[in-house]
Amino acid sequence: MAKSKNKTVYTCQNCGAQRPRWEGKCSDCGAWNSFVEELQLEEPKTRGWSTGSVEKTSTSPGKPVSLDQSLEAIKLDRFDTGYEELNRVLGGGLARGSFVLLGGSPGIGKSTLLLQMAGGLAGDKRKVLYISGEESVSQTGSRAHRLGIRSPLIEVGSESNLHNVMEMARHKKPDVLVVDSIQTMYLSDLQAAPGSVSQVRECAGHLMGLAKQDGIAVILIGHVTKDGSIAGPKVLEHMVDCVLSFDGDTSYDFRLLRTLKNRFGAAHELGVFQMNSKGLEEVLNPSELFLEERGDQLIGSAVFASMEGTRPLLCEVQALTLSTNMAMPRRTSLGIDVNRLHLLTAVLDRHLDVRLAHNDIFINVVGGLKLVEPAADLAVAAAILSTEGRRDLDAKTVFFGEIGLTGEVRGVSFVESRIKEADKLGFQHFVIPFSNKRHLADMKIPADKKISYIKNVRDLSKII
Ligand code: TYD
Ligand code: MG
């Protein structure tokens, strides 16, 4: 009997490792149950990912450039996306020939964002080709219509065969190509299903070639998995120049656009948008939005001046403590890491005259924001102390500072930006780490403002 030529391999959907047999746990990346059977007709022609054809290059691809003065001539050409928030997150506009990945959960507004961006780019006289593998031309068209986007410079298409997409892009020569979901694209010479590791990797490789050799900025939309990471191989994130994530609490109408990686600008930038009936609207002054509904009942509510990338952002941290008879009191936290909360509780319990060990503690960061900076410690501590002692917190006070295990308050970065933002919104009193005093030596503090420098959490209880 003739042996079947078709070989099956098992590919880890997390890291792309291949095995002849199924394995429960990937020995490369440690992911469980991540192997999927894929049909392999022949060995791939290239190792790693291919960048597609190389014929159409204007400069020879492999030629090294000397890092002398002549290099200044190679300047990044940036496109204005029409949205200040989006420009900042991209590091000052969309760079020509850049390769960008936008991830986000379903229905969060990825397609809407990129369609509106296409409208903005057309305003900057840039040609955009928007290819959707998920929606028909009439669907995309009617959405664009509803969003008020009309321009001869924007073309929309519905296609999921990547060869056709590449063909179209090379023929139309747009400045920007949007591929609405890399998971729906496929190369017909690969046997694996669309969305599988080999398809995603190869398709992305071809599109990278398009970006780097033809100078077309390519933006990919990527689905995210249950745990919030971008579906498909990690290698996708390594390939692209810029990874953006679009998220937001579905119970709120604002959406947060974050930079997770950027080869052309700062990472950890944040852009804030609001979804309404006319699509996404940018929020240029998010601190106001996040403090908008702050009540007059200020027991257990502290304002924290956070930094999101290069932008300061004020937000409200709320705390509630309730005494309990349970042996294990509850620690519930929305918006800060619960381990951080355990640590803070322990420090406050030890160094201050509070008995938190017999209290349930609830923390909430208003607006669905997630604070990762340790600088939030002081605001969380202030909110807890306030609710625990039923003490009013002054509505015009802002807190920031990291708390260490010995109760010391540690300095944080970007002190000036934080204070300026709080000052802009009319805050009067700033409670900040003592070690940050030297960073403010050159700053002019208005006479009606007060800064309290604190060295230890014990000082905090004196202030509030
Ligand atoms: P969409 O961009 O299709 O999400 P994704 O591509 O990330 O899956 O956004 C869909 C959601 O956005 C949908 O639930 C409705 C909402 N939406 C509005 O609220 N207003 C609008 O003007 C548009 C176009 C969408
Ligand atoms: Mg979509």
Tab-separated table of C-alpha atoms and ligand atoms in Angstrom:
chain	number	residue	atom	x	y	z
A	1	MET	CA	0.000	0.000	0.000
A	2	ALA	CA	1.304	3.413	-0.907
A	3	LYS	CA	2.240	5.522	2.038
A	4	SER	CA	0.337	8.750	2.405
A	5	LYS	CA	2.503	11.724	1.527
A	6	ASN	CA	0.647	14.036	3.849
A	7	LYS	CA	2.457	14.435	7.126
A	8	THR	CA	0.721	15.720	10.189
A	9	VAL	CA	2.523	17.749	12.769
A	10	TYR	CA	1.332	19.137	16.043
A	11	THR	CA	1.952	22.828	16.496
A	12	CYS	CA	1.814	24.675	19.776
A	13	GLN	CA	-0.653	27.522	19.295
A	14	ASN	CA	1.165	29.521	21.923
A	15	CYS	CA	4.796	29.495	20.790
A	16	GLY	CA	4.770	27.715	17.449
A	17	ALA	CA	6.834	24.687	18.535
A	18	GLN	CA	6.241	21.615	16.371
A	19	ARG	CA	6.116	17.978	17.501
A	20	PRO	CA	5.506	14.729	15.659
A	21	ARG	CA	3.126	13.632	18.431
A	22	TRP	CA	0.515	15.387	20.529
A	23	GLU	CA	1.718	16.592	23.910
A	24	GLY	CA	-0.383	17.790	26.805
A	25	LYS	CA	2.126	20.401	27.833
A	26	CYS	CA	4.470	22.242	25.511
A	27	SER	CA	8.009	21.564	26.657
A	28	ASP	CA	9.162	24.819	25.032
A	29	CYS	CA	6.814	27.382	26.503
A	30	GLY	CA	5.005	25.409	29.193
A	31	ALA	CA	1.501	26.063	27.823
A	32	TRP	CA	-1.068	23.356	28.520
A	33	ASN	CA	-3.245	21.781	25.889
A	34	SER	CA	-1.916	24.049	23.182
A	35	PHE	CA	-1.045	21.512	20.481
A	36	VAL	CA	-3.223	21.353	17.404
A	37	GLU	CA	-2.850	18.892	14.581
A	38	GLU	CA	-1.883	20.492	11.294
A	39	LEU	CA	-1.366	18.944	7.888
A	40	GLN	CA	2.015	19.567	6.342
A	41	LEU	CA	2.503	18.739	2.679
A	42	GLU	CA	6.116	19.702	2.345
A	43	GLU	CA	8.854	21.336	4.323
A	44	PRO	CA	8.496	25.100	4.351
A	45	LYS	CA	10.876	26.679	1.892
A	46	THR	CA	12.306	29.090	4.398
A	47	ARG	CA	13.369	28.870	7.955
A	48	GLY	CA	11.687	31.200	10.404
A	49	TRP	CA	9.232	33.480	8.734
A	50	SER	CA	9.618	34.616	5.201
A	51	THR	CA	9.174	38.220	4.254
A	52	GLY	CA	7.603	37.349	0.947
A	53	SER	CA	9.095	38.201	-2.411
A	54	VAL	CA	12.096	40.464	-2.591
A	55	GLU	CA	11.986	41.540	-6.236
A	56	LYS	CA	10.366	44.888	-5.829
A	57	THR	CA	12.907	46.655	-3.681
A	58	SER	CA	14.150	50.070	-4.615
A	59	THR	CA	17.332	49.763	-2.587
A	60	SER	CA	19.131	46.483	-2.291
A	61	PRO	CA	17.843	44.914	0.900
A	62	GLY	CA	21.021	43.592	2.386
A	63	LYS	CA	23.216	46.654	1.953
A	64	PRO	CA	24.514	47.977	5.282
A	65	VAL	CA	24.504	51.704	5.913
A	66	SER	CA	27.253	53.549	7.721
A	67	LEU	CA	26.204	55.391	10.872
A	68	ASP	CA	27.812	58.695	9.862
A	69	GLN	CA	26.267	62.097	9.193
A	70	SER	CA	24.598	60.919	6.006
A	71	LEU	CA	22.246	58.862	8.163
A	72	GLU	CA	20.426	62.004	9.223
A	73	ALA	CA	18.886	62.017	5.780
A	74	ILE	CA	16.965	58.848	6.640
A	75	LYS	CA	14.178	60.474	8.572
A	76	LEU	CA	11.005	58.756	9.564
A	77	ASP	CA	8.112	60.015	7.547
A	78	ARG	CA	5.075	60.249	9.807
A	79	PHE	CA	1.419	60.340	8.789
A	80	ASP	CA	-1.104	62.317	10.770
A	81	THR	CA	-3.943	59.983	11.712
A	82	GLY	CA	-6.251	62.882	12.476
A	83	TYR	CA	-6.478	61.866	16.124
A	84	GLU	CA	-4.119	63.392	18.632
A	85	GLU	CA	-4.562	60.459	20.999
A	86	LEU	CA	-3.734	57.921	18.312
A	87	ASN	CA	-0.754	59.942	17.079
A	88	ARG	CA	0.715	60.084	20.549
A	89	VAL	CA	0.235	56.392	21.176
A	90	LEU	CA	2.026	55.670	17.892
A	91	GLY	CA	4.925	57.880	18.980
A	92	GLY	CA	4.021	60.955	16.922
A	93	GLY	CA	1.952	59.662	14.028
A	94	LEU	CA	2.023	56.534	11.924
A	95	ALA	CA	5.520	55.971	10.538
A	96	ARG	CA	5.847	55.136	6.842
A	97	GLY	CA	6.605	51.464	6.332
A	98	SER	CA	5.857	50.580	9.921
A	99	PHE	CA	4.256	47.315	10.877
A	100	VAL	CA	1.664	47.685	13.616
A	101	LEU	CA	-0.490	45.190	15.481
A	102	LEU	CA	-3.699	46.276	17.197
A	103	GLY	CA	-5.139	43.745	19.630
A	104	GLY	CA	-8.390	43.844	21.540
A	105	SER	CA	-11.376	41.802	22.584
A	106	PRO	CA	-14.358	41.381	20.248
A	107	GLY	CA	-16.672	44.355	19.888
A	108	ILE	CA	-14.359	46.764	21.670
A	109	GLY	CA	-14.100	48.966	18.575
A	110	LYS	CA	-10.945	47.952	16.714
A	111	SER	CA	-12.536	48.092	13.273
A	112	THR	CA	-14.237	51.361	14.133
A	113	LEU	CA	-10.973	52.893	15.340
A	114	LEU	CA	-9.051	51.935	12.224
A	115	LEU	CA	-11.843	53.022	9.916
A	116	GLN	CA	-11.901	56.413	11.615
A	117	MET	CA	-8.119	56.510	11.407
A	118	ALA	CA	-8.429	55.877	7.659
A	119	GLY	CA	-10.697	58.920	7.510
A	120	GLY	CA	-8.092	60.972	9.364
A	121	LEU	CA	-5.275	59.743	7.144
A	122	ALA	CA	-7.263	60.673	4.040
A	123	GLY	CA	-7.447	64.170	5.519
A	124	ASP	CA	-3.648	64.109	5.556
A	125	LYS	CA	-3.759	63.211	1.813
A	126	ARG	CA	-2.746	59.584	2.393
A	127	LYS	CA	-4.093	56.643	0.437
A	128	VAL	CA	-5.586	53.889	2.557
A	129	LEU	CA	-6.558	50.374	1.588
A	130	TYR	CA	-8.798	48.725	4.170
A	131	ILE	CA	-9.119	44.971	3.732
A	132	SER	CA	-11.558	43.104	5.885
A	133	GLY	CA	-11.631	39.355	6.095
A	134	GLU	CA	-14.568	39.507	8.483
A	135	GLU	CA	-17.019	41.884	6.909
A	136	SER	CA	-18.293	42.371	3.372
A	137	VAL	CA	-17.553	45.518	1.410
A	138	SER	CA	-21.113	46.729	1.931
A	139	GLN	CA	-20.862	46.185	5.696
A	140	THR	CA	-17.608	48.104	5.958
A	141	GLY	CA	-18.917	50.702	3.541
A	142	SER	CA	-22.132	51.310	5.411
A	143	ARG	CA	-20.267	51.586	8.693
A	144	ALA	CA	-17.889	54.129	7.144
A	145	HIS	CA	-20.903	55.984	5.813
A	146	ARG	CA	-22.504	56.056	9.253
A	147	LEU	CA	-19.257	57.367	10.732
A	148	GLY	CA	-19.217	60.106	8.113
A	149	ILE	CA	-16.088	58.871	6.386
A	150	ARG	CA	-16.076	59.626	2.706
A	151	SER	CA	-12.993	60.071	0.608
A	152	PRO	CA	-11.762	58.908	-2.763
A	153	LEU	CA	-8.449	58.160	-1.074
A	154	ILE	CA	-9.904	55.300	0.968
A	155	GLU	CA	-10.701	51.971	-0.638
A	156	VAL	CA	-12.287	49.095	1.200
A	157	GLY	CA	-12.133	45.470	0.188
A	158	SER	CA	-13.270	42.131	1.486
A	159	GLU	CA	-10.701	39.389	1.048
A	160	SER	CA	-9.068	36.711	3.099
A	161	ASN	CA	-6.689	35.131	0.631
A	162	LEU	CA	-3.417	36.815	1.456
A	163	HIS	CA	-1.987	36.464	-2.054
A	164	ASN	CA	-4.880	38.541	-3.370
A	165	VAL	CA	-4.399	41.085	-0.596
A	166	MET	CA	-0.685	41.390	-1.426
A	167	GLU	CA	-1.501	41.678	-5.115
A	168	MET	CA	-4.064	44.376	-4.452
A	169	ALA	CA	-1.687	46.317	-2.201
A	170	ARG	CA	1.178	46.152	-4.716
A	171	HIS	CA	-1.150	47.270	-7.476
A	172	LYS	CA	-2.903	50.091	-5.590
A	173	LYS	CA	0.217	51.247	-3.745
A	174	PRO	CA	-1.557	52.767	-0.752
A	175	ASP	CA	0.355	54.585	1.992
A	176	VAL	CA	-1.426	52.523	4.602
A	177	LEU	CA	-2.861	49.028	4.457
A	178	VAL	CA	-5.262	47.873	7.161
A	179	VAL	CA	-5.780	44.139	7.494
A	180	ASP	CA	-8.876	43.486	9.550
A	181	SER	CA	-7.835	40.541	11.472
A	182	ILE	CA	-4.721	38.604	10.718
A	183	GLN	CA	-6.565	35.548	12.059
A	184	THR	CA	-8.881	35.495	9.043
A	185	MET	CA	-6.076	35.661	6.455
A	186	TYR	CA	-4.714	32.532	4.845
A	187	LEU	CA	-2.135	31.426	2.331
A	188	SER	CA	-3.551	28.690	0.124
A	189	ASP	CA	-0.235	26.833	-0.099
A	190	LEU	CA	-0.295	26.148	3.616
A	191	GLN	CA	-2.586	23.373	4.781
A	192	ALA	CA	-3.308	24.758	8.209
A	193	ALA	CA	-6.581	26.518	8.951
A	194	PRO	CA	-6.736	30.341	9.060
A	195	GLY	CA	-5.847	31.587	12.515
A	196	SER	CA	-3.459	28.725	13.227
A	197	VAL	CA	0.113	29.451	14.174
A	198	SER	CA	1.639	28.601	10.818
A	199	GLN	CA	-0.931	30.669	8.883
A	200	VAL	CA	-0.636	33.681	11.170
A	201	ARG	CA	3.148	33.544	11.152
A	202	GLU	CA	3.502	33.162	7.401
A	203	CYS	CA	0.826	35.750	6.579
A	204	ALA	CA	2.437	38.211	8.947
A	205	GLY	CA	5.818	37.483	7.389
A	206	HIS	CA	4.506	38.345	3.932
A	207	LEU	CA	2.863	41.509	5.202
A	208	MET	CA	6.073	42.504	6.947
A	209	GLY	CA	7.796	42.210	3.582
A	210	LEU	CA	5.165	44.525	2.154
A	211	ALA	CA	5.784	47.057	4.922
A	212	LYS	CA	9.567	46.982	4.807
A	213	GLN	CA	10.148	46.653	1.065
A	214	ASP	CA	7.286	48.609	-0.412
A	215	GLY	CA	7.179	51.228	2.333
A	216	ILE	CA	3.491	50.672	3.052
A	217	ALA	CA	2.483	51.114	6.676
A	218	VAL	CA	0.648	47.902	7.515
A	219	ILE	CA	-1.743	47.722	10.455
A	220	LEU	CA	-2.980	44.328	11.522
A	221	ILE	CA	-5.945	43.732	13.749
A	222	GLY	CA	-5.378	40.785	16.078
A	223	HIS	CA	-7.899	38.911	18.165
A	224	VAL	CA	-7.164	38.307	21.798
A	225	THR	CA	-7.624	35.109	23.724
A	226	LYS	CA	-9.554	34.654	26.974
A	227	ASP	CA	-6.598	35.699	29.097
A	228	GLY	CA	-6.153	38.899	27.109
A	229	SER	CA	-3.043	38.026	25.109
A	230	ILE	CA	-3.036	38.340	21.348
A	231	ALA	CA	-4.187	35.089	19.750
A	232	GLY	CA	-1.568	33.235	17.794
A	233	PRO	CA	2.117	32.901	18.275
A	234	LYS	CA	4.120	35.262	20.446
A	235	VAL	CA	6.361	35.555	17.426
A	236	LEU	CA	3.783	37.898	15.879
A	237	GLU	CA	4.441	40.412	18.627
A	238	HIS	CA	8.175	40.094	18.060
A	239	MET	CA	7.830	40.715	14.328
A	240	VAL	CA	5.860	43.939	14.433
A	241	ASP	CA	7.275	47.380	15.202
A	242	CYS	CA	4.457	48.391	17.424
A	243	VAL	CA	1.885	46.527	19.503
A	244	LEU	CA	-1.198	48.442	20.556
A	245	SER	CA	-3.900	47.092	22.773
A	246	PHE	CA	-7.402	48.457	22.780
A	247	ASP	CA	-9.390	47.691	25.870
A	248	GLY	CA	-11.967	49.047	28.203
A	249	ASP	CA	-14.580	47.906	30.596
A	250	THR	CA	-17.686	46.981	28.631
A	251	SER	CA	-19.794	48.622	31.327
A	252	TYR	CA	-18.190	51.998	30.586
A	253	ASP	CA	-18.194	53.737	27.278
A	254	PHE	CA	-14.587	54.776	27.290
A	255	ARG	CA	-11.842	52.816	25.642
A	256	LEU	CA	-8.149	52.805	26.432
A	257	LEU	CA	-5.562	52.471	23.705
A	258	ARG	CA	-2.171	51.428	25.050
A	259	THR	CA	1.249	50.916	23.528
A	260	LEU	CA	2.770	47.647	24.670
A	261	LYS	CA	5.751	47.890	22.344
A	262	ASN	CA	6.941	50.634	20.051
A	263	ARG	CA	10.103	50.814	18.006
A	264	PHE	CA	9.301	54.412	17.041
A	265	GLY	CA	8.379	55.939	20.368
A	266	ALA	CA	7.725	55.457	24.057
A	267	ALA	CA	5.974	52.320	25.251
A	268	HIS	CA	3.193	52.480	27.854
A	269	GLU	CA	1.537	55.465	26.227
A	270	LEU	CA	-2.173	55.772	26.796
A	271	GLY	CA	-4.867	57.213	24.567
A	272	VAL	CA	-8.424	57.598	25.802
A	273	PHE	CA	-11.502	57.403	23.567
A	274	GLN	CA	-15.200	57.442	24.219
A	275	MET	CA	-17.594	55.290	22.200
A	276	ASN	CA	-20.851	56.980	21.342
A	277	SER	CA	-23.418	56.880	18.580
A	278	LYS	CA	-21.061	58.691	16.230
A	279	GLY	CA	-18.228	56.250	16.795
A	280	LEU	CA	-15.097	56.854	18.813
A	281	GLU	CA	-14.413	60.314	20.073
A	282	GLU	CA	-11.054	61.163	21.591
A	283	VAL	CA	-10.896	62.347	25.161
A	284	LEU	CA	-8.227	65.005	25.324
A	285	ASN	CA	-8.629	65.635	29.020
A	286	PRO	CA	-9.103	62.230	30.628
A	287	SER	CA	-8.321	63.349	34.192
A	288	GLU	CA	-11.514	65.395	34.150
A	289	LEU	CA	-13.464	62.424	32.854
A	290	PHE	CA	-12.188	60.097	35.554
A	291	LEU	CA	-12.886	62.575	38.349
A	292	GLU	CA	-16.177	63.804	36.912
A	293	GLU	CA	-18.506	61.929	39.236
A	294	ARG	CA	-16.468	62.295	42.364
A	295	GLY	CA	-18.991	62.996	45.088
A	296	ASP	CA	-18.840	65.202	48.149
A	297	GLN	CA	-18.805	62.168	50.391
A	298	LEU	CA	-15.061	61.902	50.625
A	299	ILE	CA	-14.512	59.296	53.257
A	300	GLY	CA	-12.461	56.568	51.665
A	301	SER	CA	-11.758	58.343	48.392
A	302	ALA	CA	-8.266	59.538	47.483
A	303	VAL	CA	-7.011	61.036	44.251
A	304	PHE	CA	-3.885	59.568	42.723
A	305	ALA	CA	-1.753	61.311	40.121
A	306	SER	CA	-0.600	58.455	37.912
A	307	MET	CA	1.612	58.440	34.847
A	308	GLU	CA	0.478	56.559	31.794
A	309	GLY	CA	3.545	56.586	29.590
A	310	THR	CA	4.458	60.226	29.235
A	311	ARG	CA	1.049	61.526	30.205
A	312	PRO	CA	-0.101	62.257	33.750
A	313	LEU	CA	-3.586	61.058	34.593
A	314	LEU	CA	-5.552	61.724	37.756
A	315	CYS	CA	-7.852	59.045	39.046
A	316	GLU	CA	-9.874	58.249	42.102
A	317	VAL	CA	-9.059	55.343	44.402
A	318	GLN	CA	-11.874	54.234	46.698
A	319	ALA	CA	-11.625	52.013	49.742
A	320	LEU	CA	-14.138	50.409	52.038
A	321	THR	CA	-13.376	48.390	55.153
A	322	LEU	CA	-15.868	46.321	57.129
A	323	SER	CA	-15.212	44.327	60.247
A	324	THR	CA	-15.759	40.618	59.880
A	325	ASN	CA	-15.773	37.517	62.028
A	326	MET	CA	-14.346	35.341	59.312
A	327	ALA	CA	-10.951	33.793	59.964
A	328	MET	CA	-9.835	34.911	56.514
A	329	PRO	CA	-11.064	38.430	55.831
A	330	ARG	CA	-11.741	39.310	52.206
A	331	ARG	CA	-9.412	41.424	50.144
A	332	THR	CA	-11.109	42.493	46.947
A	333	SER	CA	-9.454	44.831	44.531
A	334	LEU	CA	-10.542	46.255	41.213
A	335	GLY	CA	-7.804	48.172	39.465
A	336	ILE	CA	-4.785	47.342	41.601
A	337	ASP	CA	-2.971	44.074	42.097
A	338	VAL	CA	-4.452	42.219	45.052
A	339	ASN	CA	-0.976	41.131	46.210
A	340	ARG	CA	-0.003	44.764	46.413
A	341	LEU	CA	-3.070	45.301	48.571
A	342	HIS	CA	-2.067	42.462	50.936
A	343	LEU	CA	1.351	44.022	51.256
A	344	LEU	CA	-0.006	47.490	51.966
A	345	THR	CA	-2.477	46.153	54.502
A	346	ALA	CA	0.320	44.381	56.339
A	347	VAL	CA	2.451	47.535	56.399
A	348	LEU	CA	-0.400	49.716	57.667
A	349	ASP	CA	-1.321	47.156	60.293
A	350	ARG	CA	2.229	47.013	61.602
A	351	HIS	CA	3.172	50.668	61.478
A	352	LEU	CA	-0.063	52.444	62.271
A	353	ASP	CA	-2.658	52.092	64.919
A	354	VAL	CA	-5.202	50.258	62.777
A	355	ARG	CA	-6.566	46.733	63.014
A	356	LEU	CA	-7.015	45.698	59.430
A	357	ALA	CA	-6.465	42.009	60.078
A	358	HIS	CA	-10.120	41.647	61.128
A	359	ASN	CA	-11.554	43.709	58.323
A	360	ASP	CA	-12.734	42.953	54.849
A	361	ILE	CA	-11.093	45.434	52.508
A	362	PHE	CA	-12.459	46.500	49.145
A	363	ILE	CA	-10.550	48.717	46.738
A	364	ASN	CA	-11.907	50.182	43.548
A	365	VAL	CA	-10.185	52.384	41.001
A	366	VAL	CA	-12.959	54.416	39.417
A	367	GLY	CA	-13.564	54.121	35.699
A	368	GLY	CA	-12.186	50.639	35.221
A	369	LEU	CA	-8.603	51.879	35.135
A	370	LYS	CA	-5.853	49.442	36.020
A	371	LEU	CA	-3.026	50.933	38.051
A	372	VAL	CA	0.263	49.096	37.848
A	373	GLU	CA	2.538	51.762	39.272
A	374	PRO	CA	3.664	51.221	42.882
A	375	ALA	CA	3.305	55.001	43.152
A	376	ALA	CA	-0.391	54.366	43.773
A	377	ASP	CA	0.425	52.943	47.227
A	378	LEU	CA	0.102	56.233	49.051
A	379	ALA	CA	-3.326	56.974	47.599
A	380	VAL	CA	-4.538	53.451	48.410
A	381	ALA	CA	-3.189	53.777	51.961
A	382	ALA	CA	-4.838	57.185	52.368
A	383	ALA	CA	-8.187	55.816	51.178
A	384	ILE	CA	-7.947	52.849	53.555
A	385	LEU	CA	-6.982	55.013	56.535
A	386	SER	CA	-9.762	57.426	55.761
A	387	THR	CA	-12.488	54.804	55.592
A	388	GLU	CA	-11.094	52.913	58.585
A	389	GLY	CA	-11.005	56.010	60.821
A	390	ARG	CA	-14.155	57.571	59.240
A	391	ARG	CA	-12.022	60.589	58.502
A	392	ASP	CA	-12.847	62.966	55.676
A	393	LEU	CA	-10.158	63.363	53.056
A	394	ASP	CA	-9.746	66.862	51.736
A	395	ALA	CA	-11.274	66.950	48.252
A	396	LYS	CA	-8.415	69.034	46.887
A	397	THR	CA	-5.574	66.722	47.934
A	398	VAL	CA	-3.579	64.493	45.618
A	399	PHE	CA	-1.376	61.585	46.687
A	400	PHE	CA	1.449	59.648	45.125
A	401	GLY	CA	4.383	57.630	46.459
A	402	GLU	CA	5.516	54.070	46.844
A	403	ILE	CA	5.359	52.414	50.268
A	404	GLY	CA	8.058	49.941	51.305
A	405	LEU	CA	7.759	47.104	53.802
A	406	THR	CA	9.394	49.089	56.599
A	407	GLY	CA	6.781	51.787	56.176
A	408	GLU	CA	9.096	54.145	54.321
A	409	VAL	CA	7.657	56.265	51.528
A	410	ARG	CA	9.804	56.025	48.419
A	411	GLY	CA	10.266	58.566	45.697
A	412	VAL	CA	8.672	58.187	42.282
A	413	SER	CA	9.475	59.488	38.818
A	414	PHE	CA	7.861	62.315	36.817
A	415	VAL	CA	7.004	64.311	39.947
A	416	GLU	CA	6.756	67.597	38.101
A	417	SER	CA	4.345	66.324	35.455
A	418	ARG	CA	2.109	64.799	38.096
A	419	ILE	CA	1.992	67.991	40.123
A	420	LYS	CA	1.387	70.148	37.060
A	421	GLU	CA	-1.561	68.020	35.997
A	422	ALA	CA	-3.080	68.136	39.478
A	423	ASP	CA	-2.475	71.884	39.634
A	424	LYS	CA	-4.224	72.308	36.274
A	425	LEU	CA	-7.319	70.633	37.689
A	426	GLY	CA	-7.375	72.882	40.723
A	427	PHE	CA	-5.881	70.625	43.384
A	428	GLN	CA	-4.368	72.542	46.304
A	429	HIS	CA	-2.481	70.056	48.396
A	430	PHE	CA	0.051	67.514	47.218
A	431	VAL	CA	1.163	64.692	49.507
A	432	ILE	CA	4.350	63.276	48.057
A	433	PRO	CA	7.528	61.403	49.095
A	434	PHE	CA	10.211	63.398	50.890
A	435	SER	CA	12.925	62.131	48.575
A	436	ASN	CA	11.176	63.819	45.660
A	437	LYS	CA	11.779	67.247	47.206
A	438	ARG	CA	15.036	67.679	45.306
A	439	HIS	CA	13.264	67.105	41.994
A	440	LEU	CA	11.092	70.115	42.663
A	441	ALA	CA	13.946	72.487	43.491
A	442	ASP	CA	13.530	74.360	40.219
A	443	MET	CA	9.777	74.286	40.097
A	444	LYS	CA	7.796	77.357	41.040
A	445	ILE	CA	5.036	76.338	43.399
A	446	PRO	CA	2.166	78.852	43.482
A	447	ALA	CA	1.692	80.468	46.892
A	448	ASP	CA	-1.798	79.045	47.415
A	449	LYS	CA	-0.614	75.454	46.951
A	450	LYS	CA	0.793	73.285	49.661
A	451	ILE	CA	3.168	70.366	49.359
A	452	SER	CA	3.542	67.885	52.219
A	453	TYR	CA	6.682	65.800	51.991
A	454	ILE	CA	6.454	62.564	53.917
A	455	LYS	CA	9.087	59.989	54.831
A	456	ASN	CA	6.983	57.327	56.475
A	457	VAL	CA	3.383	56.114	56.463
A	458	ARG	CA	3.115	57.345	60.068
A	459	ASP	CA	3.319	60.896	58.688
A	460	LEU	CA	0.404	60.087	56.423
A	461	SER	CA	-1.902	59.414	59.332
A	462	LYS	CA	-0.973	62.816	60.786
A	463	ILE	CA	-1.931	64.561	57.567
A	464	ILE	CA	-5.340	63.049	56.993
B	1	TYD	P1	-16.190	47.123	16.218
B	1	TYD	O1	-15.312	48.198	15.697
B	1	TYD	O2	-16.949	46.332	15.228
B	1	TYD	O3	-15.409	46.162	17.186
B	1	TYD	P2	-14.252	45.123	16.855
B	1	TYD	O4	-13.782	45.357	15.474
B	1	TYD	O5	-13.227	45.410	17.906
B	1	TYD	O6	-14.833	43.783	17.060
B	1	TYD	O7	-17.167	47.841	17.237
B	1	TYD	C1	-18.385	47.305	17.504
B	1	TYD	C2	-19.024	47.963	18.681
B	1	TYD	O8	-18.935	49.347	18.685
B	1	TYD	C3	-20.459	47.611	18.648
B	1	TYD	O9	-20.761	46.871	19.800
B	1	TYD	C4	-21.203	48.884	18.602
B	1	TYD	C5	-20.189	49.918	18.920
B	1	TYD	N1	-20.354	51.131	18.089
B	1	TYD	C6	-20.918	52.263	18.629
B	1	TYD	O10	-21.304	52.288	19.785
B	1	TYD	N2	-21.027	53.385	17.855
B	1	TYD	C7	-20.623	53.405	16.575
B	1	TYD	O11	-20.761	54.451	15.901
B	1	TYD	C8	-20.058	52.229	16.023
B	1	TYD	C9	-19.572	52.174	14.604
B	1	TYD	C10	-19.923	51.118	16.809
B	2	MG	MG	-13.960	44.114	13.825
